[in-house]
Tab-separated table of C-alpha atoms in Angstrom:
chain	number	residue	atom	x	y	z
A	1	MET	CA	45.941	213.018	10.292
A	2	ALA	CA	47.356	212.298	13.725
A	3	THR	CA	50.841	210.783	13.617
A	4	ILE	CA	52.271	208.389	16.201
A	5	ILE	CA	55.950	207.840	16.921
A	6	GLU	CA	57.322	205.002	19.031
A	7	PHE	CA	60.895	205.319	20.244
A	8	SER	CA	63.295	204.230	22.955
A	9	PHE	CA	65.143	206.610	25.243
A	10	PRO	CA	68.054	206.018	27.663
A	11	THR	CA	67.285	206.424	31.368
A	12	GLU	CA	70.073	208.969	31.810
A	13	GLU	CA	68.203	211.365	29.523
A	14	PHE	CA	64.731	210.718	30.875
A	15	ALA	CA	63.835	209.822	34.470
A	16	LEU	CA	64.519	207.409	37.350
A	17	GLU	CA	68.033	206.565	36.206
A	18	GLU	CA	69.374	206.029	39.746
A	19	THR	CA	66.314	204.072	40.876
A	20	LEU	CA	66.396	201.729	37.891
A	21	ASP	CA	70.174	201.313	38.106
A	22	THR	CA	69.884	200.082	41.701
A	23	HIS	CA	66.795	197.963	40.928
A	24	PRO	CA	67.381	196.458	37.463
A	25	GLU	CA	64.611	193.902	38.025
A	26	ALA	CA	61.987	196.643	38.313
A	27	HIS	CA	59.552	197.371	35.496
A	28	ILE	CA	57.513	200.563	35.258
A	29	GLU	CA	54.415	201.129	33.165
A	30	ILE	CA	53.148	204.670	32.813
A	31	GLU	CA	49.373	204.791	32.759
A	32	ARG	CA	49.102	208.499	31.987
A	33	VAL	CA	51.152	211.680	32.211
A	34	VAL	CA	49.890	215.076	33.371
A	35	ALA	CA	52.077	217.871	31.999
A	36	ASP	CA	50.114	221.106	32.240
A	37	ASP	CA	53.338	222.733	33.386
A	38	PRO	CA	56.537	221.313	31.768
A	39	GLU	CA	58.340	221.960	35.050
A	40	GLN	CA	55.827	219.812	36.934
A	41	ILE	CA	55.578	216.472	35.124
A	42	THR	CA	53.205	214.155	36.966
A	43	PRO	CA	53.088	210.529	35.812
A	44	TYR	CA	50.733	207.869	37.153
A	45	MET	CA	52.454	204.507	37.016
A	46	TRP	CA	52.331	200.828	37.914
A	47	VAL	CA	55.495	199.189	39.204
A	48	ARG	CA	56.607	195.574	39.475
A	49	THR	CA	59.711	194.835	41.561
A	50	ASP	CA	61.099	192.241	43.953
A	51	ASP	CA	61.390	194.638	46.905
A	52	PHE	CA	58.972	197.546	47.099
A	53	ASP	CA	60.417	198.921	50.332
A	54	ALA	CA	63.879	199.207	48.815
A	55	PHE	CA	62.412	200.571	45.571
A	56	GLU	CA	60.520	203.309	47.422
A	57	ALA	CA	63.656	204.197	49.383
A	58	ALA	CA	65.485	204.583	46.066
A	59	LEU	CA	62.720	206.866	44.792
A	60	GLU	CA	63.182	209.103	47.818
A	61	ASP	CA	66.874	209.534	46.921
A	62	ASP	CA	66.365	209.871	43.152
A	63	PRO	CA	67.102	213.463	42.016
A	64	THR	CA	64.500	213.227	39.227
A	65	VAL	CA	61.633	212.468	41.636
A	66	GLU	CA	59.552	214.559	44.041
A	67	ASP	CA	56.364	213.997	46.043
A	68	VAL	CA	55.864	210.239	45.703
A	69	VAL	CA	52.409	208.939	46.665
A	70	MET	CA	51.377	205.275	46.561
A	71	PHE	CA	47.735	204.817	45.564
A	72	SER	CA	47.090	201.074	45.644
A	73	GLU	CA	48.682	197.657	45.405
A	74	THR	CA	48.007	194.115	44.314
A	75	GLY	CA	50.119	191.125	45.230
A	76	GLU	CA	52.486	191.925	42.340
A	77	GLU	CA	52.177	195.634	41.601
A	78	ARG	CA	51.865	199.020	43.225
A	79	SER	CA	50.551	202.224	41.693
A	80	TYR	CA	52.222	205.579	42.309
A	81	GLN	CA	51.785	209.209	41.462
A	82	MET	CA	54.868	211.405	41.598
A	83	THR	CA	56.436	214.548	40.192
A	84	TRP	CA	59.395	214.285	37.830
A	85	THR	CA	62.085	216.932	37.475
A	86	GLY	CA	65.509	217.177	35.883
A	87	PRO	CA	66.403	216.047	32.347
A	88	ILE	CA	62.841	215.016	31.497
A	89	ASP	CA	61.767	218.666	31.457
A	90	PHE	CA	63.283	219.460	28.080
A	91	LEU	CA	61.916	216.362	26.364
A	92	VAL	CA	58.389	217.103	27.604
A	93	GLN	CA	58.777	220.749	26.602
A	94	VAL	CA	59.611	219.651	23.065
A	95	ILE	CA	56.657	217.273	22.968
A	96	THR	CA	54.136	219.762	24.390
A	97	GLU	CA	55.440	222.684	22.301
A	98	TYR	CA	54.335	220.811	19.190
A	99	SER	CA	51.049	219.555	20.709
A	100	GLY	CA	52.284	216.015	21.313
A	101	THR	CA	50.852	213.680	23.947
A	102	ILE	CA	52.647	210.800	25.664
A	103	THR	CA	50.157	207.919	25.483
A	104	HIS	CA	52.367	205.091	26.705
A	105	ALA	CA	55.732	204.592	28.407
A	106	ASP	CA	57.526	201.511	29.722
A	107	GLY	CA	60.668	201.852	31.793
A	108	SER	CA	63.387	199.483	32.998
A	109	ALA	CA	67.143	199.505	33.551
A	110	ASP	CA	67.506	199.022	29.777
A	111	GLY	CA	65.777	202.340	29.053
A	112	TRP	CA	62.360	203.756	28.257
A	113	ASP	CA	59.984	202.916	25.422
A	114	LEU	CA	57.592	205.761	24.611
A	115	ARG	CA	54.622	206.280	22.327
A	116	VAL	CA	53.760	209.890	21.480
A	117	VAL	CA	50.852	211.145	19.369
A	118	PHE	CA	51.157	214.382	17.365
A	119	PRO	CA	48.279	216.117	15.573
A	120	ASP	CA	49.999	215.738	12.197
A	121	ARG	CA	53.278	214.695	10.592
A	122	GLN	CA	54.488	218.290	10.351
A	123	SER	CA	54.281	218.717	14.125
A	124	LEU	CA	56.180	215.477	14.611
A	125	SER	CA	58.880	216.569	12.124
A	126	ARG	CA	59.390	219.875	13.916
A	127	ALA	CA	59.600	218.187	17.321
A	128	TYR	CA	62.049	215.628	15.932
A	129	GLU	CA	64.273	218.344	14.447
A	130	THR	CA	64.265	220.303	17.715
A	131	ALA	CA	65.216	217.189	19.695
A	132	GLN	CA	67.983	216.336	17.233
A	133	GLU	CA	69.416	219.863	17.361
A	134	ALA	CA	69.450	219.671	21.163
A	135	GLY	CA	71.465	216.452	21.003
A	136	LEU	CA	68.855	214.151	22.513
A	137	GLN	CA	69.715	210.510	21.903
A	138	PHE	CA	66.819	208.207	21.007
A	139	ASP	CA	66.070	205.307	18.720
A	140	VAL	CA	62.969	205.609	16.535
A	141	LYS	CA	61.194	202.274	16.169
A	142	THR	CA	58.229	203.217	14.003
A	143	ILE	CA	56.112	206.116	12.779
A	144	TYR	CA	52.554	205.663	11.554
A	145	GLY	CA	49.283	207.493	10.992
A	146	SER	CA	46.134	207.183	13.061
A	147	GLU	CA	44.445	205.207	10.283
A	148	ASP	CA	46.884	202.388	11.032
A	149	PRO	CA	45.051	199.935	13.373
A	150	ARG	CA	47.948	200.075	15.811
A	151	GLY	CA	47.235	203.764	16.348
A	152	VAL	CA	43.768	203.148	17.755
A	153	GLN	CA	44.846	202.673	21.371
A	154	TYR	CA	41.899	204.380	23.115
A	155	GLY	CA	44.047	205.447	26.022
A	156	LEU	CA	45.289	201.905	26.720
A	157	THR	CA	48.788	200.859	27.624
A	158	GLU	CA	50.208	198.055	25.523
A	159	ARG	CA	49.749	195.545	28.328
A	160	GLN	CA	46.166	196.632	28.943
A	161	ARG	CA	45.363	196.321	25.251
A	162	ASN	CA	46.938	192.870	25.060
A	163	THR	CA	44.995	191.764	28.137
A	164	LEU	CA	41.679	192.952	26.705
A	165	VAL	CA	42.374	191.258	23.376
A	166	ALA	CA	43.362	188.004	25.102
A	167	ALA	CA	40.214	188.128	27.256
A	168	PHE	CA	38.038	188.757	24.227
A	169	GLU	CA	39.624	185.976	22.176
A	170	ALA	CA	39.270	183.549	25.098
A	171	GLY	CA	35.543	184.287	25.344
A	172	TYR	CA	35.680	186.127	28.668
A	173	PHE	CA	33.194	188.750	27.453
A	174	THR	CA	30.698	186.357	25.853
A	175	VAL	CA	27.332	185.476	27.418
A	176	PRO	CA	27.675	182.972	28.922
A	177	ARG	CA	31.413	183.272	29.494
A	178	GLU	CA	33.618	180.700	27.841
A	179	THR	CA	36.468	181.151	30.316
A	180	SER	CA	36.823	182.280	33.913
A	181	LEU	CA	39.009	185.035	35.308
A	182	SER	CA	41.101	182.392	37.074
A	183	ASP	CA	41.729	180.516	33.826
A	184	LEU	CA	42.539	183.748	32.035
A	185	ALA	CA	44.953	184.763	34.804
A	186	GLU	CA	46.726	181.415	34.499
A	187	ARG	CA	47.100	181.895	30.743
A	188	GLN	CA	48.481	185.394	31.333
A	189	ASP	CA	50.845	184.155	34.059
A	190	ALA	CA	49.327	186.620	36.525
A	191	SER	CA	47.508	186.386	39.825
A	192	HIS	CA	43.706	186.541	39.908
A	193	GLN	CA	43.814	189.889	41.700
A	194	ALA	CA	46.431	191.436	39.397
A	195	LEU	CA	44.521	190.475	36.263
A	196	SER	CA	41.227	191.689	37.718
A	197	GLU	CA	42.819	195.076	38.487
A	198	ARG	CA	44.337	195.268	35.009
A	199	LEU	CA	41.041	194.472	33.283
A	200	ARG	CA	39.226	197.110	35.334
A	201	ARG	CA	41.861	199.758	34.594
A	202	ALA	CA	41.833	198.852	30.906
A	203	THR	CA	38.032	198.958	30.729
A	204	GLY	CA	37.954	202.293	32.548
A	205	ASN	CA	40.536	203.806	30.189
A	206	LEU	CA	38.662	202.442	27.181
A	207	VAL	CA	35.333	203.904	28.314
A	208	GLU	CA	36.880	207.266	29.218
A	209	SER	CA	38.695	207.613	25.902
A	210	ALA	CA	36.089	206.164	23.546
A	211	LEU	CA	32.869	207.347	25.194
A	212	ILE	CA	33.758	210.297	27.429
A	213	THR	CA	36.738	212.084	25.903
A	214	HIS	CA	35.747	211.352	22.301
A	215	GLY	CA	32.003	211.193	22.791
A	216	ASP	CA	29.642	213.514	20.951
A	217	GLY	CA	28.263	214.956	24.178
A	218	SER	CA	24.657	214.020	23.387
A	219	ASP	CA	22.186	212.660	25.941
A	220	GLU	CA	20.962	209.881	23.672
């Protein structure tokens, strides 16, 4: 049974410490992490901040960041792809050594919240022991099996999942619709464009994970 661990991690032992220290209002949401090579960690993220120009300048000076590329933006968010180096390497090495996958990460000046899925509890226990022996400081929030409903994330970030659930409960997906995107955006305290982008990203992740990645490969 797959086992999920959710924990918090200080910025000084992960990534973007200098950037988040100089921009404490910023919030980062990792959409996915590519870590084929532990020395080349490539996250895809969405960022909310008061001053994107200053934030991007801070990224350029951050010793844990290389090769920043902005992909798109809404009125409130921008998406980036970048390479992380430095102290994050060891943490990702521990995770990948025991077949773990980072499925969600939120970052701010207060630290990082991560969700990692391991193939079984034994793999998680070994990774945890290795991290403890190395002196990594983190706060475990919860550990649960994949049969727990919270573990069925289908590749969604927490915010994407919450948005989809709110849209469903409001009748956005019914025929005919019981609420408009504008009304839903107002309830979510987001702009029309930002919510539209979030719903599309969430739907894309859901389809990829549930139907493509986990599909049976048949033509039916």
